[in-house]
Tab-separated table of C-alpha atoms in Angstrom:
chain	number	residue	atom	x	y	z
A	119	UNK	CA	25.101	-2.266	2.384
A	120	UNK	CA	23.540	0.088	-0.232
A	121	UNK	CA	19.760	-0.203	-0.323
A	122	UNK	CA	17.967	-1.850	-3.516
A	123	UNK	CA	16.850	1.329	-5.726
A	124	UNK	CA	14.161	-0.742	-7.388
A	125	UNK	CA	10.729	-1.358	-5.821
A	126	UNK	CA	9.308	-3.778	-8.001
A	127	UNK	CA	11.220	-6.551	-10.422
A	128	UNK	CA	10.210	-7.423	-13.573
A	129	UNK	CA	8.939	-10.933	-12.789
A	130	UNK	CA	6.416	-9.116	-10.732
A	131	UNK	CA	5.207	-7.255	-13.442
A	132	UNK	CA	5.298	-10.146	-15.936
A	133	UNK	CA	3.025	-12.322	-12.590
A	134	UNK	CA	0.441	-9.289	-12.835
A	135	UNK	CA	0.291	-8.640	-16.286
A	136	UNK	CA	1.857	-11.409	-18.209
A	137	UNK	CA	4.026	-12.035	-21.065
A	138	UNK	CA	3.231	-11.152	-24.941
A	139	UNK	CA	4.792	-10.420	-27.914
A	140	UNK	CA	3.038	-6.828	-28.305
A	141	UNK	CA	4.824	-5.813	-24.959
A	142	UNK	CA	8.172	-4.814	-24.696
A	143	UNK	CA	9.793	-6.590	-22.176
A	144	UNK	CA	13.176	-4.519	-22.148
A	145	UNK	CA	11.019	-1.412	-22.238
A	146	UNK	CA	9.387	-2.601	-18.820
A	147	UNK	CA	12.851	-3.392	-17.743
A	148	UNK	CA	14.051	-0.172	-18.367
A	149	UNK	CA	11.646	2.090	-16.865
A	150	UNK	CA	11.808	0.085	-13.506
A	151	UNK	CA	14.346	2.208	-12.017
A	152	UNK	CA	13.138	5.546	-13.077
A	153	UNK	CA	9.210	5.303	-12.307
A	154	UNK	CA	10.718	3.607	-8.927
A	155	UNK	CA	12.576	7.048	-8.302
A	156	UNK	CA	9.665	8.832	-9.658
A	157	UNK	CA	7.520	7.249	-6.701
A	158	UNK	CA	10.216	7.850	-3.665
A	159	UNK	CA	10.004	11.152	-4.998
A	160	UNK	CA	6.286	11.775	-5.044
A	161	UNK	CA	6.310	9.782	-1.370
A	162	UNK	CA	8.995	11.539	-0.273
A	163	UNK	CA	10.200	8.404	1.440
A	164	UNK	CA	12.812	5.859	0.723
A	165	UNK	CA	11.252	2.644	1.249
A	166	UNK	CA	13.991	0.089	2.057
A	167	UNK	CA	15.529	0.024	5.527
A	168	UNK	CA	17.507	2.978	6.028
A	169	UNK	CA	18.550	5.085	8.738
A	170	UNK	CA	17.416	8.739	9.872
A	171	UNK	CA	17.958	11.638	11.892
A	172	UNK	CA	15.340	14.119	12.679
A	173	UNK	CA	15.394	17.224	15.314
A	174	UNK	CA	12.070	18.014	16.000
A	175	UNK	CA	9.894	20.798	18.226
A	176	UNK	CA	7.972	19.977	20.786
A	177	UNK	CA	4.705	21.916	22.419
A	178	UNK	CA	3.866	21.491	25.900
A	179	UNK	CA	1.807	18.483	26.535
A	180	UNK	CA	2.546	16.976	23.551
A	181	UNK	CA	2.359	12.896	24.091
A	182	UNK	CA	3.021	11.818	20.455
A	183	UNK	CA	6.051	12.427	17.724
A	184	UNK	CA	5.153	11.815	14.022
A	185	UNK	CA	8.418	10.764	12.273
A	186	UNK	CA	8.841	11.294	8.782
A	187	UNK	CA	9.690	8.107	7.710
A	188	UNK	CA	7.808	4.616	8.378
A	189	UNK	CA	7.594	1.990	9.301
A	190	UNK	CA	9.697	2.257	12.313
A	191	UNK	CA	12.061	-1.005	12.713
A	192	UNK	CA	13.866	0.861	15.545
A	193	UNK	CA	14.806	4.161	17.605
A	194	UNK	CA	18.194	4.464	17.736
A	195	UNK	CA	19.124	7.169	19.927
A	196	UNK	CA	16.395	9.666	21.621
A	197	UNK	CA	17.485	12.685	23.402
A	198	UNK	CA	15.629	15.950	24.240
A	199	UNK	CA	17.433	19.366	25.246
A	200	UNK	CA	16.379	22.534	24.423
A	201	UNK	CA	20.051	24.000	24.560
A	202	UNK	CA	20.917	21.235	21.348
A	203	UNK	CA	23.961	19.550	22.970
A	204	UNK	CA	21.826	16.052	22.962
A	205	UNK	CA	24.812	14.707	25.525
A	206	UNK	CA	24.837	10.722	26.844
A	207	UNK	CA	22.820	12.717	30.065
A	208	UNK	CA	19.322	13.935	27.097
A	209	UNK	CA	18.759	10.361	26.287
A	210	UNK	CA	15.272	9.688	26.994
A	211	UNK	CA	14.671	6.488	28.262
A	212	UNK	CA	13.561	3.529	25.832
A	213	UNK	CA	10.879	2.472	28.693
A	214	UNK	CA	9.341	6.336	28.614
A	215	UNK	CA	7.227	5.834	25.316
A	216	UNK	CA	6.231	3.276	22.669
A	217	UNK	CA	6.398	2.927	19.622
A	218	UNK	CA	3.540	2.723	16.497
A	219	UNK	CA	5.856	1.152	13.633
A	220	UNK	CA	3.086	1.018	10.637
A	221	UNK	CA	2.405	4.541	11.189
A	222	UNK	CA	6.322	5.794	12.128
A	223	UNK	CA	4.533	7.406	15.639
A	224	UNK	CA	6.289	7.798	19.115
A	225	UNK	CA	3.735	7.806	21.905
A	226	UNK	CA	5.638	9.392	25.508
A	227	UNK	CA	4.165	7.121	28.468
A	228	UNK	CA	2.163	9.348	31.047
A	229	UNK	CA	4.423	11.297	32.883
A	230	UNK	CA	7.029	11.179	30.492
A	231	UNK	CA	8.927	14.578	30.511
A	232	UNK	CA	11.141	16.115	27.395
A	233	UNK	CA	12.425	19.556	26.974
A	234	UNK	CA	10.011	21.982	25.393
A	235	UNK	CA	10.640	24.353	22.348
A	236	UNK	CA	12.438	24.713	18.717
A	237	UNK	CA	14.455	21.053	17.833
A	238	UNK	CA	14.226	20.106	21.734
A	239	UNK	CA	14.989	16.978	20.795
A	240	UNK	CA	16.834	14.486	18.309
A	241	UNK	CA	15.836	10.833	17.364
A	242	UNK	CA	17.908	8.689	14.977
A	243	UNK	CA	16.043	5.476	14.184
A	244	UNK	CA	16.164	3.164	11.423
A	245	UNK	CA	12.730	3.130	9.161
A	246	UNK	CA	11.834	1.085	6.034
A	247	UNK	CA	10.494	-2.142	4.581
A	248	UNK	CA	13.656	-4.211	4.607
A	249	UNK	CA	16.585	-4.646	2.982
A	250	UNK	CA	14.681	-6.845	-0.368
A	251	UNK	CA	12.312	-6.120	-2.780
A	252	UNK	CA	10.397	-9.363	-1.525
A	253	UNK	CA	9.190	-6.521	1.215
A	254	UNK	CA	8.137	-4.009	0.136
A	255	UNK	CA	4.011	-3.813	-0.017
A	256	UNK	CA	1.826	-5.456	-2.727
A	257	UNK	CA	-0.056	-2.520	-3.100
A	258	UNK	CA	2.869	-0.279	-3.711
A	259	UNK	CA	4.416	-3.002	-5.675
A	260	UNK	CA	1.475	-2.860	-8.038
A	261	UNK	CA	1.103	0.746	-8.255
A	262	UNK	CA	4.745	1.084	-9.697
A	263	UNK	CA	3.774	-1.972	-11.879
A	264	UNK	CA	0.834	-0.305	-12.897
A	265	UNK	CA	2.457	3.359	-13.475
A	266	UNK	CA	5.519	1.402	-15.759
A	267	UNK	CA	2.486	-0.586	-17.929
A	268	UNK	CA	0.603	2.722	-18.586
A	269	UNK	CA	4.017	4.041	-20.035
A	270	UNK	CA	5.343	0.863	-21.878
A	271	UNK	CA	1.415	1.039	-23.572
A	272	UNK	CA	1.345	4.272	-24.183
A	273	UNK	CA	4.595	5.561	-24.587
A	274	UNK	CA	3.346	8.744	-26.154
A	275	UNK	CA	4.925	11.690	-24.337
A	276	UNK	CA	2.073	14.029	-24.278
A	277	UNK	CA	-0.078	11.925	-23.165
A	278	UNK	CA	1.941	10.625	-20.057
A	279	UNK	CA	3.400	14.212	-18.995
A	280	UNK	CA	6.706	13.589	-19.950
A	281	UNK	CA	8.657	16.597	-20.297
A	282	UNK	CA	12.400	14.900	-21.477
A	283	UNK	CA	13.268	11.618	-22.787
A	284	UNK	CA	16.952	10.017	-23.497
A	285	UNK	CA	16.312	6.664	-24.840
A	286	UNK	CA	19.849	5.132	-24.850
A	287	UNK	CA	19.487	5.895	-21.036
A	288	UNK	CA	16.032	5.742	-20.480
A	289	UNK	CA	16.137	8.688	-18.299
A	290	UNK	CA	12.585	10.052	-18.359
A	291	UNK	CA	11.470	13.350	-15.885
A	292	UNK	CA	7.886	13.930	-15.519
A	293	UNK	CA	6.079	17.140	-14.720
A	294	UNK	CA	5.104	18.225	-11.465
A	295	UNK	CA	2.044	16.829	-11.164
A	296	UNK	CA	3.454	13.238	-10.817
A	297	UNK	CA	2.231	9.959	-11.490
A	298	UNK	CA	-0.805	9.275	-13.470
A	299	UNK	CA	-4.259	9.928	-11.685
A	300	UNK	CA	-4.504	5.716	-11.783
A	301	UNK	CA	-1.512	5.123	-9.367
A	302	UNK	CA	-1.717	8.192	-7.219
A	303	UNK	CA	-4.265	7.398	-5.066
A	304	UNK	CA	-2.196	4.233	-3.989
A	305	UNK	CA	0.929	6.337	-2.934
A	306	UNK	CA	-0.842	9.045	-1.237
């Protein structure tokens, strides 16, 4: 099952910031999708429950992983081997470290051992929100909310940093420097 694109729907928008006549309501509709792209973009993270593999180094002594994605709803598959085979006989065993989900963080248990060295091991685990838009995060819920209101108000191109518009799409890029000043310190 393909994961929602969308991280906020427009009756969440319309609960924040109501309904008038001087807002466009299929404007608002329309740039859901995009600013919600926009913002896995700037996060680099995809938000809704999907699954991952990373191969990562490891120093020696090292006792926690930081995963890339979060939060952690499971680990998959573990295995460390610093010759990258990751055979049935690598898998590190699920009671040899916990995990912190908010924060997508493996913590190895004291006297856990794993192979030292460049991608010594691979995890495959399964990170994200859920599979509905009911779960993902007020707070990032009402920055995308907020990010598609200062466009639908404004919707003057210099002012917003947007580089291209299509309109019969509504396929809008922005620059580089991402959302407005307003909403980024929610996604950072």
């Amino acid at each position: 099952m393909a994961a929602p694109p969308d991280l906020v729907e427009i009756s969440f928008i319309q609960s924040l910031y109501g309904t008038s006549p001087s807002l466009d309501a299929t404007l608002v509709g329309a740039l859901i999708s995009p600013i919600s792209t926009a913002v896995k973009r700037f996060c680099r993270r995809d938000f809704y429950n999907t699954a991952y593999t990373e191969y990562l180094d490891h120093a020696l002594g090292q006792e926690m992983i930081f995963l890339k994605q979060y939060p952690l709803v499971s680990v998959d598959a573990f295995k460390s081997d610093p010759d990258w085979v990751y055979g049935t006989d690598t898998a590190v065993d699920t009671t040899s470290y916990a995990m912190i989900a908010d924060e997508g963080v493996i913590v190895l248990k004291s006297g856990t051992s794993i192979s030292v060295g460049r991608r010594a091991s691979k995890i495959t685990y399964t990170a994200g929100y859920g599979t509905a838009v009911a779960n993902i995060p007020s707070d990032l819920k009402e920055a995308v909310a907020k990010w598609i209101m200062i466009v639908a108000k404004s919707w003057s191109a210099d002012q917003l940093g947007i580089t291209s518009l299509v309109q019969d799409e509504v396929r809008i890029n922005f620059d580089k420097d991402g959302p407005p000043k307003e909403v980024r310190s929610t996604l950072m």
